[in-house]
């Protein structure tokens, strides 16, 4: 069976894009106090799977971020610092 | 020494923030009218951050670029429209063979680059890899933009920043996006091959297909799937109403991730025969406006300032068509016309730029948004995304999956409804309200 | 010119993050893959810019590459470099590190002849597409200048260079007479972002010069493929490390660590693997 007949993990999908990931994160979300975060929604709806739930703890990594802005609008604004990557970094699309 | 060129300008007539369809249209029109235009783009090259469904309505673009049909990177003209309801393994599909094609498919990164090239050929200056942090206001007037510690002056700033209205929010012209008024989309691009696409979908050369899917592909969340044919690839994606999806996820009703849904659609037995085991060549996501007038900012203009495109909340999703790029281009064009006229009558004052709003309100864009303003309520109601597909597929099951005796249509309707636990009275009321709204 | 003239050599490399295997054929897909500035070279640019900001002078970024590399040079000017030189010629294609360093060294000589004294040449530690770490050392050899690598910090005073060099287990301080060549330690700094006004300058003033071999006049036997003695004799892929594919959902970190340790030591195969990794073949 070809790998194409099974669902890809999000990492395998993201790996198909062109990336120039900044060494500094462009999104910061404090994870020590997770009160008020829509944890399940972030984990399921971030198209890049940047948010992962382990038990009821959320972990975040900015590397595969596709800069859609979803987490910015469903997280209280004092709980997230959200900017676009600078210097043309981040994802580059060709066929979308 | 060397080829040292022009001196670095200290100011521009117009700075346009964002080299998407709206920003490029505005820049092109203004540069063509002799304005000194700076087009700023955060990505590496124009188009590099663009992602949409896959289809553009052509006529509004021809108003800006009359040579569109000959010169633009058009992949296929949409000649087939399909709509499917899915429920489990059952699928109901409606196909419409288009008489006269009015829309085409293309990659938006490629299209945006084409538009940006038209703007720079007309004399606009494009600077990429730059994020604008603020629209700078002094004494109630927009005077330029700030990026990091750099300030650059302009008589007019046109905000074409896209759906994430970070600059508009800082200006106080827009609230943070209401999750109830936006959708999140994710899509894959599959390399199928031109011949295979034509053969499997019955398309001839340069003919394209647009296909919307509703039903359990979104697991009860308002939204849908979409499929568009490009030259030698097919785009496959899922769009979910953010407000409803967040609710469903937090309550534990939703278990599948959005990328998981896209993968399920790719591997769906009914749809996958179209692309077989074609490789995924790109994957991405984007926020989109749900439609209606709900996201139009408090003001579309200020002294020295105009808002265009997605930032202006101009997108229409009727459930059967989605129009964003043509609205964006039209708003960019109207903004450019407004600026040209404003300079003829004394400058880009708030009063002179207010003409933009009246131009927009008398354009087809606004008429469309007003006409379909009831649609967003329907598009956010889970009822239509569960009950309708369930009933329809169940009904057809009764009709077509009989071993000996087929029911009459009326019996089938009632049997299907009772099987799916659907109240016919409620359904009729809901359908009546749809007709009332649209 | 007051201050120091610093030349930074950068490489325009394929974005290896974007190169991937075709799952059907198992070959590399390079089509549509754009190039970027070698990431470590951004640290070299940053170090040069810091020296200029501290002592005055100018930063000239130089690359030997095909013409599309202008995009990378614009990026460098966007970061704040004063000017850039694209060294490009069909006859330079296919160069190994020896031929490349020769061209770069001669280009630096030309900078000295036509622009003025060069005090320092700065390179990144190594490139992501070939990882030889040769170029800095070879350019220094061609020029006859002292060379220091793994440089983490640099300062200039009275015609000499002081650097802090970080190795795995020691930190060394060196002093060298200018002119000199340095290679900057990987990830030593935080490269600055492209700024609006600098990028605008890159697009309007266009402070980028192009030199071909007509300008450099180098013997064609010493450049490009002809001037490259390196032969890649054989490529062997490392054997894949076998994985046991065990997944454990831990209750807490402490329990996870305990489980891991227990499994690592109790499983004979794993114990052998650890022993071999630590002490080499035959130690199990």
mmCIF file with all atom_site columns, N, CA and C in Angstrom, chain A residues 3-4 15-24 86-87 89 94, chain C residues 15 17-18 20 23-24 31-32 34 36 42-43 75 190 193-194:
data_model
loop_
_atom_site.group_PDB
_atom_site.id
_atom_site.type_symbol
_atom_site.label_atom_id
_atom_site.label_alt_id
_atom_site.label_comp_id
_atom_site.label_asym_id
_atom_site.label_entity_id
_atom_site.label_seq_id
_atom_site.pdbx_PDB_ins_code
_atom_site.Cartn_x
_atom_site.Cartn_y
_atom_site.Cartn_z
_atom_site.occupancy
_atom_site.B_iso_or_equiv
_atom_site.pdbx_formal_charge
_atom_site.auth_seq_id
_atom_site.auth_comp_id
_atom_site.auth_asym_id
_atom_site.auth_atom_id
_atom_site.pdbx_PDB_model_num
ATOM 1  N N  . UNK A 1 3   ? 2.059  5.081  0.575  1.00 0.00 ? 3   UNK A N  1
ATOM 2  C CA . UNK A 1 3   ? 1.841  5.993  1.705  1.00 0.00 ? 3   UNK A CA 1
ATOM 3  C C  . UNK A 1 3   ? 0.723  6.970  1.401  1.00 0.00 ? 3   UNK A C  1
ATOM 4  N N  . UNK A 1 4   ? 0.416  7.141  0.089  1.00 0.00 ? 4   UNK A N  1
ATOM 5  C CA . UNK A 1 4   ? -0.604 8.107  -0.282 1.00 0.00 ? 4   UNK A CA 1
ATOM 6  C C  . UNK A 1 4   ? -2.011 7.599  -0.017 1.00 0.00 ? 4   UNK A C  1
ATOM 7  N N  . UNK A 1 15  ? 5.523  19.566 5.489  1.00 0.00 ? 15  UNK A N  1
ATOM 8  C CA . UNK A 1 15  ? 6.863  19.360 4.954  1.00 0.00 ? 15  UNK A CA 1
ATOM 9  C C  . UNK A 1 15  ? 6.887  19.592 3.441  1.00 0.00 ? 15  UNK A C  1
ATOM 10 N N  . UNK A 1 16  ? 5.705  19.594 2.811  1.00 0.00 ? 16  UNK A N  1
ATOM 11 C CA . UNK A 1 16  ? 5.643  19.814 1.364  1.00 0.00 ? 16  UNK A CA 1
ATOM 12 C C  . UNK A 1 16  ? 5.800  21.271 0.971  1.00 0.00 ? 16  UNK A C  1
ATOM 13 N N  . UNK A 1 17  ? 5.671  22.160 1.935  1.00 0.00 ? 17  UNK A N  1
ATOM 14 C CA . UNK A 1 17  ? 5.738  23.595 1.626  1.00 0.00 ? 17  UNK A CA 1
ATOM 15 C C  . UNK A 1 17  ? 7.164  24.101 1.652  1.00 0.00 ? 17  UNK A C  1
ATOM 16 N N  . UNK A 1 18  ? 7.331  25.314 1.154  1.00 0.00 ? 18  UNK A N  1
ATOM 17 C CA . UNK A 1 18  ? 8.623  25.981 1.254  1.00 0.00 ? 18  UNK A CA 1
ATOM 18 C C  . UNK A 1 18  ? 8.650  26.773 2.560  1.00 0.00 ? 18  UNK A C  1
ATOM 19 N N  . UNK A 1 19  ? 9.680  26.577 3.310  1.00 0.00 ? 19  UNK A N  1
ATOM 20 C CA . UNK A 1 19  ? 9.799  27.257 4.602  1.00 0.00 ? 19  UNK A CA 1
ATOM 21 C C  . UNK A 1 19  ? 11.118 27.993 4.708  1.00 0.00 ? 19  UNK A C  1
ATOM 22 N N  . UNK A 1 20  ? 11.086 29.129 5.388  1.00 0.00 ? 20  UNK A N  1
ATOM 23 C CA . UNK A 1 20  ? 12.319 29.749 5.873  1.00 0.00 ? 20  UNK A CA 1
ATOM 24 C C  . UNK A 1 20  ? 11.951 30.226 7.270  1.00 0.00 ? 20  UNK A C  1
ATOM 25 N N  . UNK A 1 21  ? 12.120 29.321 8.214  1.00 0.00 ? 21  UNK A N  1
ATOM 26 C CA . UNK A 1 21  ? 11.601 29.592 9.550  1.00 0.00 ? 21  UNK A CA 1
ATOM 27 C C  . UNK A 1 21  ? 12.555 30.488 10.326 1.00 0.00 ? 21  UNK A C  1
ATOM 28 N N  . UNK A 1 22  ? 11.991 31.526 10.916 1.00 0.00 ? 22  UNK A N  1
ATOM 29 C CA . UNK A 1 22  ? 12.785 32.454 11.706 1.00 0.00 ? 22  UNK A CA 1
ATOM 30 C C  . UNK A 1 22  ? 13.297 31.746 12.961 1.00 0.00 ? 22  UNK A C  1
ATOM 31 N N  . UNK A 1 23  ? 14.474 32.170 13.427 1.00 0.00 ? 23  UNK A N  1
ATOM 32 C CA . UNK A 1 23  ? 14.989 31.567 14.651 1.00 0.00 ? 23  UNK A CA 1
ATOM 33 C C  . UNK A 1 23  ? 14.216 32.065 15.875 1.00 0.00 ? 23  UNK A C  1
ATOM 34 N N  . UNK A 1 24  ? 13.579 33.231 15.732 1.00 0.00 ? 24  UNK A N  1
ATOM 35 C CA . UNK A 1 24  ? 12.768 33.745 16.854 1.00 0.00 ? 24  UNK A CA 1
ATOM 36 C C  . UNK A 1 24  ? 11.298 33.475 16.557 1.00 0.00 ? 24  UNK A C  1
ATOM 37 N N  . UNK A 1 86  ? 8.904  38.365 10.206 1.00 0.00 ? 86  UNK A N  1
ATOM 38 C CA . UNK A 1 86  ? 9.526  39.478 9.481  1.00 0.00 ? 86  UNK A CA 1
ATOM 39 C C  . UNK A 1 86  ? 10.499 38.935 8.427  1.00 0.00 ? 86  UNK A C  1
ATOM 40 N N  . UNK A 1 87  ? 11.031 39.850 7.630  1.00 0.00 ? 87  UNK A N  1
ATOM 41 C CA . UNK A 1 87  ? 12.072 39.524 6.639  1.00 0.00 ? 87  UNK A CA 1
ATOM 42 C C  . UNK A 1 87  ? 11.637 38.460 5.631  1.00 0.00 ? 87  UNK A C  1
ATOM 43 N N  . UNK A 1 89  ? 10.151 35.749 6.165  1.00 0.00 ? 89  UNK A N  1
ATOM 44 C CA . UNK A 1 89  ? 10.295 34.378 6.655  1.00 0.00 ? 89  UNK A CA 1
ATOM 45 C C  . UNK A 1 89  ? 8.932  33.711 6.818  1.00 0.00 ? 89  UNK A C  1
ATOM 46 N N  . UNK A 1 94  ? 3.117  28.321 -3.334 1.00 0.00 ? 94  UNK A N  1
ATOM 47 C CA . UNK A 1 94  ? 3.257  28.383 -4.793 1.00 0.00 ? 94  UNK A CA 1
ATOM 48 C C  . UNK A 1 94  ? 1.964  28.024 -5.505 1.00 0.00 ? 94  UNK A C  1
ATOM 49 N N  . UNK C 2 15  ? 17.087 26.089 -0.815 1.00 0.00 ? 15  UNK C N  1
ATOM 50 C CA . UNK C 2 15  ? 16.429 25.998 0.482  1.00 0.00 ? 15  UNK C CA 1
ATOM 51 C C  . UNK C 2 15  ? 16.212 24.520 0.800  1.00 0.00 ? 15  UNK C C  1
ATOM 52 N N  . UNK C 2 17  ? 15.255 23.053 3.303  1.00 0.00 ? 17  UNK C N  1
ATOM 53 C CA . UNK C 2 17  ? 14.011 22.738 4.009  1.00 0.00 ? 17  UNK C CA 1
ATOM 54 C C  . UNK C 2 17  ? 12.907 22.383 3.013  1.00 0.00 ? 17  UNK C C  1
ATOM 55 N N  . UNK C 2 18  ? 13.059 22.896 1.772  1.00 0.00 ? 18  UNK C N  1
ATOM 56 C CA . UNK C 2 18  ? 12.002 22.694 0.782  1.00 0.00 ? 18  UNK C CA 1
ATOM 57 C C  . UNK C 2 18  ? 12.298 21.521 -0.149 1.00 0.00 ? 18  UNK C C  1
ATOM 58 N N  . UNK C 2 20  ? 12.569 17.731 -0.954 1.00 0.00 ? 20  UNK C N  1
ATOM 59 C CA . UNK C 2 20  ? 12.066 16.522 -0.305 1.00 0.00 ? 20  UNK C CA 1
ATOM 60 C C  . UNK C 2 20  ? 12.068 15.339 -1.273 1.00 0.00 ? 20  UNK C C  1
ATOM 61 N N  . UNK C 2 23  ? 7.711  10.365 -2.847 1.00 0.00 ? 23  UNK C N  1
ATOM 62 C CA . UNK C 2 23  ? 7.410  9.071  -2.200 1.00 0.00 ? 23  UNK C CA 1
ATOM 63 C C  . UNK C 2 23  ? 7.306  7.920  -3.198 1.00 0.00 ? 23  UNK C C  1
ATOM 64 N N  . UNK C 2 24  ? 7.061  8.236  -4.473 1.00 0.00 ? 24  UNK C N  1
ATOM 65 C CA . UNK C 2 24  ? 6.921  7.154  -5.459 1.00 0.00 ? 24  UNK C CA 1
ATOM 66 C C  . UNK C 2 24  ? 8.275  6.718  -6.017 1.00 0.00 ? 24  UNK C C  1
ATOM 67 N N  . UNK C 2 31  ? 12.477 20.692 -8.201 1.00 0.00 ? 31  UNK C N  1
ATOM 68 C CA . UNK C 2 31  ? 11.697 21.597 -9.046 1.00 0.00 ? 31  UNK C CA 1
ATOM 69 C C  . UNK C 2 31  ? 10.924 22.596 -8.189 1.00 0.00 ? 31  UNK C C  1
ATOM 70 N N  . UNK C 2 32  ? 11.008 23.860 -8.555 1.00 0.00 ? 32  UNK C N  1
ATOM 71 C CA . UNK C 2 32  ? 10.249 24.887 -7.850 1.00 0.00 ? 32  UNK C CA 1
ATOM 72 C C  . UNK C 2 32  ? 10.803 25.233 -6.489 1.00 0.00 ? 32  UNK C C  1
ATOM 73 N N  . UNK C 2 34  ? 13.012 27.315 -4.200 1.00 0.00 ? 34  UNK C N  1
ATOM 74 C CA . UNK C 2 34  ? 13.723 28.580 -4.307 1.00 0.00 ? 34  UNK C CA 1
ATOM 75 C C  . UNK C 2 34  ? 15.034 28.542 -3.519 1.00 0.00 ? 34  UNK C C  1
ATOM 76 N N  . UNK C 2 36  ? 17.896 30.533 -0.955 1.00 0.00 ? 36  UNK C N  1
ATOM 77 C CA . UNK C 2 36  ? 17.948 31.490 0.155  1.00 0.00 ? 36  UNK C CA 1
ATOM 78 C C  . UNK C 2 36  ? 19.413 31.792 0.459  1.00 0.00 ? 36  UNK C C  1
ATOM 79 N N  . UNK C 2 42  ? 23.842 34.684 7.487  1.00 0.00 ? 42  UNK C N  1
ATOM 80 C CA . UNK C 2 42  ? 23.123 35.818 8.082  1.00 0.00 ? 42  UNK C CA 1
ATOM 81 C C  . UNK C 2 42  ? 23.840 36.273 9.357  1.00 0.00 ? 42  UNK C C  1
ATOM 82 N N  . UNK C 2 43  ? 24.448 35.293 10.057 1.00 0.00 ? 43  UNK C N  1
ATOM 83 C CA . UNK C 2 43  ? 25.203 35.629 11.264 1.00 0.00 ? 43  UNK C CA 1
ATOM 84 C C  . UNK C 2 43  ? 26.487 36.387 10.910 1.00 0.00 ? 43  UNK C C  1
ATOM 85 N N  . UNK C 2 75  ? 18.304 41.357 -0.006 1.00 0.00 ? 75  UNK C N  1
ATOM 86 C CA . UNK C 2 75  ? 17.968 41.026 1.373  1.00 0.00 ? 75  UNK C CA 1
ATOM 87 C C  . UNK C 2 75  ? 19.070 41.527 2.320  1.00 0.00 ? 75  UNK C C  1
ATOM 88 N N  . UNK C 2 190 ? 22.090 37.117 16.769 1.00 0.00 ? 190 UNK C N  1
ATOM 89 C CA . UNK C 2 190 ? 20.697 37.141 16.359 1.00 0.00 ? 190 UNK C CA 1
ATOM 90 C C  . UNK C 2 190 ? 20.626 38.055 15.137 1.00 0.00 ? 190 UNK C C  1
ATOM 91 N N  . UNK C 2 193 ? 16.570 41.939 11.307 1.00 0.00 ? 193 UNK C N  1
ATOM 92 C CA . UNK C 2 193 ? 15.577 41.803 10.256 1.00 0.00 ? 193 UNK C CA 1
ATOM 93 C C  . UNK C 2 193 ? 15.792 42.828 9.155  1.00 0.00 ? 193 UNK C C  1
ATOM 94 N N  . UNK C 2 194 ? 15.201 42.556 8.028  1.00 0.00 ? 194 UNK C N  1
ATOM 95 C CA . UNK C 2 194 ? 15.166 43.506 6.918  1.00 0.00 ? 194 UNK C CA 1
ATOM 96 C C  . UNK C 2 194 ? 14.365 44.720 7.388  1.00 0.00 ? 194 UNK C C  1
#
